[in-house]
Amino acid sequence: MGERWYTESVIYCLDVETFQDSNGDGIGDFQGLISRLDYLTRLGINCLWLHPIHPTPGRDDGYDATDFYNVDPRLGTLGDFAELLHEAANRGIKVIIDLVVNHTSDEHPWFQSAVASKDSPYRDWYVWSDKEPADRFQGMVFPGEQAETWTYHRRARAWYYHRFYDFQPDLNFANPLVRAEIKKILAFWIQLGVAGFRMDAVPFIIELTEPGRTDSPMDFDYLSELRQHIQWRRGDAVLLAEANVEPEKLPEYFGDAGGSGNRIHMLFDFMLNGRLVLALARQNPEPVIDWLKTTPKLPPGGQWATFLRNHDEIDLSRLTAEQREDVFEQFGPDEDMRLYDRGIRRRLGPMLGGDRRRLEMAYSLQFTLRGTPVLRYGEEIGMGEDLSQVGRYAIRTPMQWSFAKNGGFSDAEPIRPVISKGDYAYDAVNVTAQRHDPGSLLAWFERMIRTLRESPEVGSGTCACVDKPLPAGVLAHRADGPTGSMLFLHNLGTEDAVVDLGDLAKDTHLPNDVFADQEYEPVGDFTELRLAGYGYRWIRLRRSSV
Ligand code: NOJ
Ligand code: CA
């Protein structure tokens, strides 16, 4: 693997509590996850991103922590967590954890102390206003579920700020003590052996909120400070940030105006996510091509993390109303499939109508576009959603391992029901069935991920669309890096196509199909590249001798 491991990784994200229960209490835990590491090794992933593991009252699925220096006892002990890090490292898998420090739970002892008295040493750790702030009803993240961003606290006799739910009071990043504490938290987990952090809600962390202001100052330098801090502790540790902001604001998150990549290493490409889903809905790659051409240039070491599905709703808020409507019409026709008027609470399999060819094409496209792919647990077997669950919990059901009771997730009543009815029930979709079937989606993911790992130019090289007239629905892009060059063809439409890329023949010495949806005629002189409806081809153009 290259110097910058994160540019050539495949990240797998999961919530420990819904992955595998080991002690029969219905809740997934670290020991359960350890017992499934061999499965993940076979799948070919090499980095795990764990959703919040801290003690929590669980009102936002763990994104409301009460202690940043411990693990939720339901998942195991710190000892079990250390064991997980060790076992993962033995298999070449790095572990990064969710770092949710924009806010704490209102049950966190810091907040409890802060509300008890104005003289509490923790009072100034949160954001207060004595008067009702003029922006009380602005900046809500969860419309419909959240009434305001400033709430009056009777005991504290003041208004406190919360960008998210009212049980998630924001920490005050203007306070040097808070800034120092957060650094200590990062250092603590690095000392234990984590390889980095998925930083939650970064734009709100660096916002120095002032009551009544909707344009509070942003302190980007704090990101440089955090980066420097972790890098001294562990040279290869990474920050992977959630910052769903306008494209022109993205570069500042990666580095300062001097051009060095001295802040966040990797950002989720939310723009690409919306564009990919739109392109799939319209069966037209234009939205993706457009974004690839206009993506801001990243400083050295800066990297995108690509995804089709994460643990939240698919966020379509950066699309126009018309584009959003097209996506809703195709992938979220029922009101019940939508969330906050901006998103879709479904998994990809059912969204694509259970069409195996289309699903492969969609994932092949995500994994071959520039950046580091992130895969959500269960997608590799084509799990579905449970719309009877509230909000985002529809796509947070337990992993389906086998035909056994509760899909092999637990012997006991599971923390959340396993999908047990319909086409996506655990007796129809599970690991055991697919493990034995070389034609299964799981087997396909294994082959695809392994082929990607043989193609490091995708993660660490450049990515460019092939600028030639192509049949409707077809996207051609290439990846070039020190290790060689690859060409990728994807057909987002249903019509078979023939692609002419004759120009490529002259400077290519090794054309061969390394991965495709079916057997195709050899590449030849590139003038008649056939591509089935929803087909895809990965073609190696050259390989350097190193
Ligand atoms: C982003 C997380 O992905 C989401 O699940 C959570 O609700 C908010 N941040 C608040 O922490
Ligand atoms: Ca358990």
Coordinates of C-alpha atoms and ligand atoms in Angstrom, one line a residue:
M1 CA 0.0 0.0 0.0
G2 CA 1.1 3.5 -0.8
E3 CA 2.5 6.1 1.6
R4 CA -1.0 7.5 2.1
W5 CA -2.9 4.5 3.1
Y6 CA -6.3 6.2 3.0
T7 CA -6.1 6.9 -0.7
E8 CA -5.9 3.2 -1.5
S9 CA -8.4 1.9 1.0
V10 CA -11.9 0.6 0.9
I11 CA -13.8 1.8 4.0
Y12 CA -16.7 -0.3 5.5
C13 CA -19.0 1.4 7.9
L14 CA -21.1 -0.2 10.5
D15 CA -22.8 0.3 13.8
V16 CA -21.5 -2.2 16.3
E17 CA -24.9 -2.5 18.0
T18 CA -26.6 -3.8 14.8
F19 CA -23.7 -6.0 13.4
Q20 CA -23.3 -9.1 15.5
D21 CA -24.4 -9.9 19.1
S22 CA -22.1 -12.2 20.9
N23 CA -23.7 -12.6 24.4
G24 CA -27.4 -13.1 23.6
D25 CA -28.7 -9.7 24.9
G26 CA -30.0 -8.6 21.4
I27 CA -27.3 -5.9 21.1
G28 CA -24.4 -6.1 18.8
D29 CA -21.0 -5.8 20.5
F30 CA -17.2 -5.7 20.1
Q31 CA -16.8 -9.4 20.6
G32 CA -19.5 -10.0 17.9
L33 CA -17.6 -7.7 15.5
I34 CA -14.3 -9.5 16.3
S35 CA -16.0 -12.8 15.3
R36 CA -16.9 -11.3 11.9
L37 CA -13.5 -9.8 11.1
D38 CA -12.6 -12.8 8.9
Y39 CA -15.7 -12.2 6.9
L40 CA -14.6 -8.5 6.3
T41 CA -11.1 -9.7 5.4
R42 CA -12.5 -12.0 2.8
L43 CA -14.7 -9.1 1.5
G44 CA -11.5 -7.2 1.0
I45 CA -12.1 -4.1 2.9
N46 CA -9.2 -2.6 4.9
C47 CA -10.6 0.1 7.0
L48 CA -13.6 0.1 9.3
W49 CA -15.5 3.2 10.3
L50 CA -17.5 2.6 13.5
H51 CA -20.5 4.8 14.2
P52 CA -20.5 6.3 17.7
I53 CA -19.2 3.8 20.3
H54 CA -19.5 6.1 23.4
P55 CA -21.9 5.8 26.3
T56 CA -25.2 7.4 25.2
P57 CA -28.9 7.6 26.1
G58 CA -29.3 6.8 22.4
R59 CA -31.8 9.4 21.3
D60 CA -29.9 10.1 18.1
D61 CA -28.5 6.6 17.7
G62 CA -25.4 7.4 19.6
Y63 CA -24.7 10.9 18.1
D64 CA -25.4 12.1 21.6
A65 CA -22.5 11.0 23.9
T66 CA -22.3 11.2 27.7
D67 CA -18.6 10.3 28.0
F68 CA -16.0 10.7 25.3
Y69 CA -13.5 8.7 27.2
N70 CA -15.3 5.4 27.3
V71 CA -17.3 2.9 25.3
D72 CA -21.0 2.2 25.7
P73 CA -21.1 -0.7 28.2
R74 CA -23.7 -2.4 26.0
L75 CA -21.0 -2.9 23.3
G76 CA -18.4 -4.2 25.8
T77 CA -15.5 -2.8 27.7
L78 CA -12.6 -0.7 26.7
G79 CA -10.7 -3.9 27.0
D80 CA -12.9 -5.5 24.3
F81 CA -12.4 -2.4 22.1
A82 CA -8.6 -2.7 22.5
E83 CA -9.0 -6.4 21.6
L84 CA -10.9 -5.4 18.4
L85 CA -8.1 -3.0 17.4
H86 CA -5.6 -5.7 17.8
E87 CA -7.5 -8.3 15.9
A88 CA -8.3 -5.9 13.1
A89 CA -4.7 -4.9 12.9
N90 CA -3.7 -8.6 12.6
R91 CA -5.8 -8.7 9.5
G92 CA -4.5 -5.5 8.0
I93 CA -7.7 -3.6 8.8
K94 CA -7.5 -0.1 10.3
V95 CA -10.2 1.3 12.5
I96 CA -11.6 4.8 12.6
I97 CA -14.3 6.0 14.9
D98 CA -17.0 8.6 14.8
L99 CA -16.0 11.7 16.7
V100 CA -19.1 13.6 17.7
V101 CA -17.8 16.7 19.5
N102 CA -19.9 19.5 18.0
H103 CA -22.3 18.7 20.9
T104 CA -22.8 16.4 23.8
S105 CA -25.9 14.7 25.1
D106 CA -27.9 16.9 27.5
E107 CA -27.2 14.1 30.0
H108 CA -23.5 14.6 29.7
P109 CA -22.0 15.5 33.2
W110 CA -20.6 18.7 31.7
F111 CA -24.0 19.9 30.6
Q112 CA -25.6 18.8 33.8
S113 CA -23.1 20.8 35.8
A114 CA -23.4 23.8 33.4
V115 CA -27.2 24.0 33.9
A116 CA -26.9 23.6 37.7
S117 CA -25.2 26.9 38.3
K118 CA -23.9 30.0 36.5
D119 CA -20.7 29.5 38.5
S120 CA -20.1 25.9 37.3
P121 CA -16.6 25.5 35.7
Y122 CA -18.5 23.9 32.8
R123 CA -21.0 26.8 32.3
D124 CA -18.9 28.4 29.6
W125 CA -18.4 25.0 27.8
Y126 CA -21.8 25.5 26.1
V127 CA -23.3 28.4 24.2
W128 CA -25.7 30.6 26.1
S129 CA -27.9 33.7 25.7
D130 CA -29.7 35.5 28.5
K131 CA -32.3 36.9 26.1
E132 CA -34.3 35.1 23.5
P133 CA -32.0 35.1 20.4
A134 CA -33.4 36.6 17.2
D135 CA -32.3 33.5 15.3
R136 CA -34.1 31.1 17.6
F137 CA -36.0 29.5 14.7
Q138 CA -33.3 29.4 12.1
G139 CA -30.7 26.9 11.0
M140 CA -32.6 23.8 11.9
V141 CA -31.1 20.5 10.6
F142 CA -34.2 18.3 11.3
P143 CA -37.2 20.2 10.0
G144 CA -40.4 18.7 11.4
E145 CA -38.6 17.1 14.3
Q146 CA -36.8 20.1 15.6
A147 CA -38.7 23.3 16.6
E148 CA -35.8 25.7 17.2
T149 CA -32.0 26.0 17.6
W150 CA -32.1 27.9 20.9
T151 CA -34.1 26.5 23.8
Y152 CA -34.8 28.0 27.1
H153 CA -33.5 26.0 30.0
R154 CA -35.4 26.7 33.1
R155 CA -32.8 25.4 35.5
A156 CA -30.0 27.2 33.8
R157 CA -32.2 30.3 33.4
A158 CA -30.8 30.9 30.0
W159 CA -31.2 29.9 26.3
Y160 CA -28.7 27.3 25.1
Y161 CA -27.8 26.7 21.5
H162 CA -28.2 23.4 19.7
R163 CA -27.7 23.1 16.0
F164 CA -29.3 19.6 16.0
Y165 CA -31.9 18.2 18.5
D166 CA -32.6 20.0 21.7
F167 CA -31.0 17.1 23.6
Q168 CA -27.7 17.9 21.8
P169 CA -26.4 21.2 23.3
D170 CA -23.5 22.6 21.2
L171 CA -20.1 22.9 22.8
N172 CA -18.6 26.4 22.9
F173 CA -15.5 26.3 20.6
A174 CA -14.7 29.9 21.5
N175 CA -13.6 28.5 24.9
P176 CA -9.9 27.5 24.9
L177 CA -10.7 24.8 27.6
V178 CA -13.2 23.1 25.2
R179 CA -10.6 23.2 22.4
A180 CA -8.0 21.7 24.6
E181 CA -10.3 19.0 25.8
I182 CA -11.2 17.9 22.3
K183 CA -7.6 17.5 21.5
K184 CA -7.2 15.4 24.5
I185 CA -10.1 13.2 23.4
L186 CA -8.5 12.6 20.0
A187 CA -5.1 11.9 21.5
F188 CA -6.7 9.4 23.9
W189 CA -8.2 7.3 21.1
I190 CA -5.1 7.5 19.0
Q191 CA -3.1 6.3 22.0
L192 CA -5.4 3.3 22.1
G193 CA -4.7 2.6 18.5
V194 CA -7.4 4.0 16.2
A195 CA -6.2 5.1 12.8
G196 CA -8.4 8.3 12.7
F197 CA -11.7 9.8 13.1
R198 CA -14.9 10.4 11.1
M199 CA -15.6 13.9 12.3
D200 CA -19.3 14.7 12.7
A201 CA -20.7 18.1 11.7
V202 CA -17.5 19.9 11.1
P203 CA -18.9 23.2 9.8
F204 CA -20.8 23.5 13.1
I205 CA -17.7 22.7 15.2
I206 CA -15.8 25.6 13.7
E207 CA -18.7 28.0 13.8
L208 CA -18.2 30.4 16.7
T209 CA -21.9 30.9 17.4
E210 CA -23.0 34.3 18.6
P211 CA -26.7 34.7 19.6
G212 CA -28.8 36.5 17.0
R213 CA -26.2 36.0 14.2
T214 CA -26.8 33.7 11.3
D215 CA -23.3 34.4 9.9
S216 CA -21.2 33.6 12.9
P217 CA -17.4 33.6 12.3
M218 CA -15.8 30.3 11.2
D219 CA -12.5 29.3 12.8
F220 CA -10.8 27.1 10.2
D221 CA -7.5 27.4 12.0
Y222 CA -8.9 25.0 14.6
L223 CA -8.9 22.3 12.0
S224 CA -5.2 23.0 11.3
E225 CA -4.5 22.8 15.0
L226 CA -6.3 19.4 15.3
R227 CA -4.5 18.1 12.3
Q228 CA -1.2 19.1 13.6
H229 CA -2.0 17.6 17.0
I230 CA -3.0 14.2 15.7
Q231 CA -0.2 14.0 13.2
W232 CA 2.4 14.4 16.0
R233 CA 0.7 11.7 17.9
R234 CA 0.4 9.3 15.0
G235 CA 2.0 10.1 11.6
D236 CA -0.5 8.2 9.5
A237 CA -3.7 9.1 11.4
V238 CA -6.5 10.6 9.3
L239 CA -9.4 12.9 9.7
L240 CA -12.4 12.1 7.5
A241 CA -15.0 14.9 7.8
E242 CA -18.6 15.4 7.3
A243 CA -19.0 18.9 5.8
N244 CA -22.0 19.1 3.5
V245 CA -21.4 22.6 2.3
E246 CA -21.5 24.5 -1.0
P247 CA -18.7 23.3 -3.3
E248 CA -16.8 26.6 -3.3
K249 CA -16.4 26.3 0.5
L250 CA -14.9 22.8 0.4
P251 CA -11.2 23.7 -0.3
E252 CA -10.9 25.6 3.0
Y253 CA -11.7 22.4 4.8
F254 CA -8.7 20.7 3.2
G255 CA -6.1 23.4 3.8
D256 CA -5.4 27.0 4.1
A257 CA -5.0 29.6 1.4
G258 CA -1.2 28.8 1.2
G259 CA -2.1 25.6 -0.8
S260 CA -0.8 23.0 1.7
G261 CA -3.2 20.3 2.7
N262 CA -2.9 21.0 6.4
R263 CA -6.5 20.5 7.6
I264 CA -8.8 17.6 6.9
H265 CA -7.4 14.7 4.9
M266 CA -10.7 13.4 3.5
L267 CA -14.1 14.8 3.0
F268 CA -17.3 12.9 2.1
D269 CA -18.3 13.9 -1.4
F270 CA -21.9 14.8 -0.8
M271 CA -22.1 16.6 -4.1
L272 CA -21.1 13.4 -6.0
N273 CA -23.6 11.4 -3.9
G274 CA -26.5 13.6 -5.0
R275 CA -25.3 13.7 -8.6
L276 CA -24.8 10.0 -8.8
V277 CA -28.3 9.3 -7.6
L278 CA -29.7 11.9 -10.0
A279 CA -27.7 10.3 -12.9
L280 CA -29.0 6.8 -11.9
A281 CA -32.6 8.2 -11.8
R282 CA -32.3 9.9 -15.2
Q283 CA -30.2 7.1 -16.7
N284 CA -27.9 9.9 -17.9
P285 CA -24.3 10.5 -16.6
E286 CA -24.4 14.2 -17.3
P287 CA -24.8 15.3 -13.6
V288 CA -21.7 13.2 -12.7
I289 CA -19.6 14.5 -15.6
D290 CA -20.5 18.0 -14.7
W291 CA -19.4 17.6 -11.1
L292 CA -16.2 15.8 -12.1
K293 CA -15.3 18.7 -14.3
T294 CA -16.1 21.4 -11.8
T295 CA -14.9 19.7 -8.6
P296 CA -12.5 22.1 -6.8
K297 CA -8.8 21.2 -7.0
L298 CA -7.6 19.6 -3.8
P299 CA -4.3 20.3 -2.1
P300 CA -1.7 17.5 -1.9
G301 CA -2.9 14.6 0.2
G302 CA -6.5 15.8 0.0
Q303 CA -8.9 13.0 -0.9
W304 CA -12.6 12.5 -1.5
A305 CA -14.6 9.7 0.2
T306 CA -17.3 8.5 -2.2
F307 CA -20.5 6.8 -1.2
L308 CA -23.9 5.8 -2.5
R309 CA -25.4 5.0 0.8
N310 CA -24.5 6.1 4.3
H311 CA -26.4 5.8 7.6
D312 CA -28.6 8.9 7.1
E313 CA -31.1 9.8 4.5
I314 CA -29.7 10.2 1.0
D315 CA -29.4 14.0 1.1
L316 CA -30.7 15.6 -2.1
S317 CA -30.6 19.2 -0.8
R318 CA -27.9 20.3 -3.2
L319 CA -30.0 19.4 -6.2
T320 CA -32.5 21.8 -7.8
A321 CA -36.2 21.3 -7.0
E322 CA -36.7 19.8 -10.5
Q323 CA -33.7 17.4 -10.1
R324 CA -34.9 16.4 -6.7
E325 CA -38.4 15.6 -8.0
D326 CA -36.9 13.3 -10.7
V327 CA -35.1 11.4 -8.0
F328 CA -38.1 11.2 -5.8
E329 CA -40.2 10.0 -8.6
Q330 CA -37.9 7.2 -9.5
F331 CA -36.5 6.2 -6.1
G332 CA -38.8 7.5 -3.4
P333 CA -42.3 7.5 -5.0
D334 CA -44.1 7.1 -1.7
E335 CA -44.1 9.9 0.9
D336 CA -43.0 7.3 3.5
M337 CA -39.7 6.7 1.6
R338 CA -38.7 10.3 2.1
L339 CA -37.3 12.2 5.0
Y340 CA -37.1 15.9 5.9
D341 CA -38.3 16.8 2.3
R342 CA -34.7 16.5 1.2
G343 CA -33.9 12.8 1.4
I344 CA -34.6 9.2 0.9
R345 CA -34.6 6.6 3.6
R346 CA -34.0 3.5 1.5
R347 CA -31.2 1.2 0.7
L348 CA -29.8 0.9 -2.8
G349 CA -31.1 -2.6 -3.7
P350 CA -34.8 -1.8 -3.4
M351 CA -34.3 1.8 -4.7
L352 CA -33.0 0.2 -7.9
G353 CA -36.0 -2.2 -8.0
G354 CA -33.9 -5.1 -7.0
D355 CA -32.3 -5.1 -10.5
R356 CA -29.0 -6.9 -10.0
R357 CA -27.4 -5.6 -13.2
R358 CA -28.2 -2.0 -12.3
L359 CA -27.0 -2.4 -8.7
E360 CA -23.7 -3.8 -9.9
M361 CA -23.3 -1.0 -12.4
A362 CA -24.1 1.6 -9.7
Y363 CA -21.5 0.3 -7.3
S364 CA -19.0 -0.3 -10.0
L365 CA -19.4 3.4 -10.9
Q366 CA -19.0 4.6 -7.3
F367 CA -15.9 2.5 -6.7
T368 CA -14.1 3.6 -9.9
L369 CA -14.6 7.3 -9.5
R370 CA -11.8 9.2 -7.9
G371 CA -11.6 8.9 -4.2
T372 CA -11.8 6.3 -1.5
P373 CA -15.0 4.3 -1.6
V374 CA -17.1 3.9 1.5
L375 CA -19.5 0.9 1.7
R376 CA -22.3 0.6 4.3
Y377 CA -22.7 -2.8 6.0
G378 CA -25.4 -5.0 4.3
E379 CA -25.1 -3.3 0.9
E380 CA -22.7 -6.1 -0.1
I381 CA -25.6 -8.6 0.1
G382 CA -28.2 -6.2 -1.1
M383 CA -30.2 -5.7 2.1
G384 CA -33.4 -3.7 2.1
E385 CA -35.1 -1.2 4.3
D386 CA -37.8 -1.5 6.9
L387 CA -40.1 1.5 6.4
S388 CA -42.1 0.6 9.5
Q389 CA -39.1 1.9 11.5
V390 CA -39.0 5.6 12.4
G391 CA -37.0 8.0 10.2
R392 CA -33.5 6.9 9.5
Y393 CA -33.9 3.6 11.5
A394 CA -35.4 2.2 8.3
I395 CA -31.9 1.6 7.0
R396 CA -30.3 0.7 10.3
T397 CA -31.7 -2.8 10.8
P398 CA -29.5 -5.7 12.0
M399 CA -27.0 -7.4 9.6
Q400 CA -28.5 -10.5 8.0
W401 CA -26.0 -13.3 8.4
S402 CA -28.0 -16.6 8.0
F403 CA -31.2 -18.5 7.9
A404 CA -31.1 -18.8 11.7
K405 CA -33.5 -17.0 14.0
N406 CA -33.1 -13.2 13.7
G407 CA -30.9 -13.8 10.7
G408 CA -28.1 -15.0 12.9
F409 CA -27.6 -11.6 14.4
S410 CA -28.8 -12.6 17.9
D411 CA -30.6 -15.4 19.8
A412 CA -32.5 -12.8 21.8
E413 CA -35.0 -10.2 20.8
P414 CA -32.8 -7.8 18.7
I415 CA -32.3 -4.2 19.5
R416 CA -34.3 -3.4 16.3
P417 CA -36.2 -6.0 14.3
V418 CA -34.4 -7.9 11.6
I419 CA -36.1 -7.6 8.3
S420 CA -38.2 -10.8 8.2
K421 CA -40.9 -10.2 5.6
G422 CA -40.9 -9.7 1.8
D423 CA -38.2 -9.9 -0.8
Y424 CA -35.5 -8.6 1.5
A425 CA -36.2 -10.8 4.5
Y426 CA -33.3 -12.5 6.1
D427 CA -34.2 -15.9 4.8
A428 CA -34.0 -14.5 1.2
V429 CA -31.0 -12.1 1.7
N430 CA -28.2 -13.3 3.9
V431 CA -24.5 -13.9 4.0
T432 CA -24.6 -17.7 4.4
A433 CA -26.6 -18.2 1.2
Q434 CA -24.5 -15.8 -0.8
R435 CA -21.2 -17.1 0.5
H436 CA -21.8 -20.5 -1.1
D437 CA -22.9 -19.0 -4.4
P438 CA -20.2 -17.8 -6.8
G439 CA -22.9 -15.9 -8.7
S440 CA -24.1 -14.0 -5.6
L441 CA -23.9 -10.2 -5.1
L442 CA -21.6 -10.9 -2.2
A443 CA -19.2 -12.8 -4.4
W444 CA -19.4 -10.0 -6.9
F445 CA -18.5 -7.4 -4.3
E446 CA -15.5 -9.6 -3.3
R447 CA -14.2 -9.8 -6.9
M448 CA -14.9 -6.1 -7.5
I449 CA -13.1 -4.9 -4.4
R450 CA -10.1 -7.2 -5.1
T451 CA -9.9 -5.9 -8.6
L452 CA -10.0 -2.3 -7.3
R453 CA -7.2 -3.0 -4.9
E454 CA -5.2 -4.2 -7.9
S455 CA -6.0 -0.8 -9.5
P456 CA -4.5 1.7 -7.1
E457 CA -4.6 4.5 -9.7
V458 CA -8.3 4.9 -8.9
G459 CA -7.7 6.0 -5.4
S460 CA -4.4 7.8 -5.7
G461 CA -4.3 8.9 -9.3
T462 CA -6.2 11.5 -11.4
C463 CA -9.7 11.0 -12.8
A464 CA -11.0 12.4 -16.0
C465 CA -14.0 11.9 -18.2
V466 CA -13.2 10.9 -21.8
D467 CA -14.3 13.9 -23.8
K468 CA -15.8 12.2 -26.8
P469 CA -19.3 11.9 -28.2
L470 CA -20.7 8.7 -26.6
P471 CA -24.0 6.8 -26.9
A472 CA -26.8 8.1 -24.6
G473 CA -26.4 6.9 -21.1
V474 CA -22.7 6.0 -21.3
L475 CA -20.0 7.4 -19.2
A476 CA -16.3 6.8 -20.0
H477 CA -13.7 7.9 -17.5
R478 CA -10.1 7.0 -16.8
A479 CA -7.8 6.9 -13.9
D480 CA -4.1 7.7 -14.3
G481 CA -1.4 7.3 -11.7
P482 CA 2.2 6.2 -11.1
T483 CA 1.1 2.6 -11.2
G484 CA -0.6 2.9 -14.6
S485 CA -3.9 3.8 -16.3
M486 CA -7.3 2.3 -16.3
L487 CA -10.4 3.0 -18.5
F488 CA -13.9 2.6 -17.2
L489 CA -17.2 2.4 -19.2
H490 CA -20.6 2.5 -17.5
N491 CA -23.9 2.3 -19.2
L492 CA -26.5 4.0 -17.0
G493 CA -29.3 3.2 -19.5
T494 CA -31.0 0.1 -20.6
E495 CA -30.0 0.1 -24.3
D496 CA -27.0 -1.9 -25.5
A497 CA -24.3 0.4 -26.8
V498 CA -21.2 0.4 -28.9
V499 CA -18.5 2.9 -27.9
D500 CA -15.8 4.2 -30.2
L501 CA -12.7 5.3 -28.4
G502 CA -10.3 4.7 -31.3
D503 CA -7.9 7.5 -30.2
L504 CA -6.9 5.5 -27.2
A505 CA -5.3 2.7 -29.2
K506 CA -2.2 4.7 -30.1
D507 CA -0.8 5.3 -26.7
T508 CA -1.9 2.1 -25.0
H509 CA 0.2 -1.0 -24.8
L510 CA -1.8 -3.2 -22.6
P511 CA -5.5 -3.1 -23.3
N512 CA -7.3 -5.9 -21.4
D513 CA -10.6 -6.3 -19.7
V514 CA -10.0 -6.9 -16.0
F515 CA -13.6 -6.7 -14.8
A516 CA -16.9 -6.5 -16.5
D517 CA -20.6 -7.3 -16.2
Q518 CA -20.2 -10.1 -18.8
E519 CA -17.7 -11.6 -21.3
Y520 CA -17.0 -9.1 -24.1
E521 CA -15.1 -9.4 -27.3
P522 CA -11.4 -8.3 -26.8
V523 CA -10.8 -4.6 -26.7
G524 CA -9.0 -4.6 -30.1
D525 CA -8.5 -1.2 -31.5
F526 CA -11.0 0.5 -29.2
T527 CA -13.4 1.4 -32.1
E528 CA -16.1 -1.1 -31.2
L529 CA -16.4 -1.5 -27.5
R530 CA -19.6 -3.2 -26.8
L531 CA -21.5 -2.4 -23.6
A532 CA -24.8 -4.0 -22.5
G533 CA -27.6 -2.0 -21.0
Y534 CA -26.5 -1.4 -17.4
G535 CA -23.2 -2.9 -18.4
Y536 CA -19.7 -1.8 -17.2
R537 CA -16.2 -2.6 -18.3
W538 CA -12.9 -2.0 -16.5
I539 CA -10.0 -1.9 -19.0
R540 CA -6.4 -1.7 -18.1
L541 CA -4.5 0.6 -20.5
R542 CA -1.1 0.3 -19.1
R543 CA 0.8 -0.8 -16.1
S544 CA 4.1 0.7 -15.0
S545 CA 6.9 -1.7 -14.3
V546 CA 7.2 -0.7 -10.6
Ligands
NOJ1 C1 -24.5 13.7 11.3 C2 -24.8 12.3 11.5 O1 -24.4 11.5 10.4 C3 -26.2 12.1 11.9 O2 -26.6 10.8 12.0 C4 -26.5 12.9 13.2 O3 -27.9 12.9 13.5 C5 -26.0 14.3 13.1 N1 -24.7 14.4 12.5 C6 -25.9 14.9 14.5 O4 -24.8 14.4 15.2
CA2 CA -24.5 -8.1 23.0

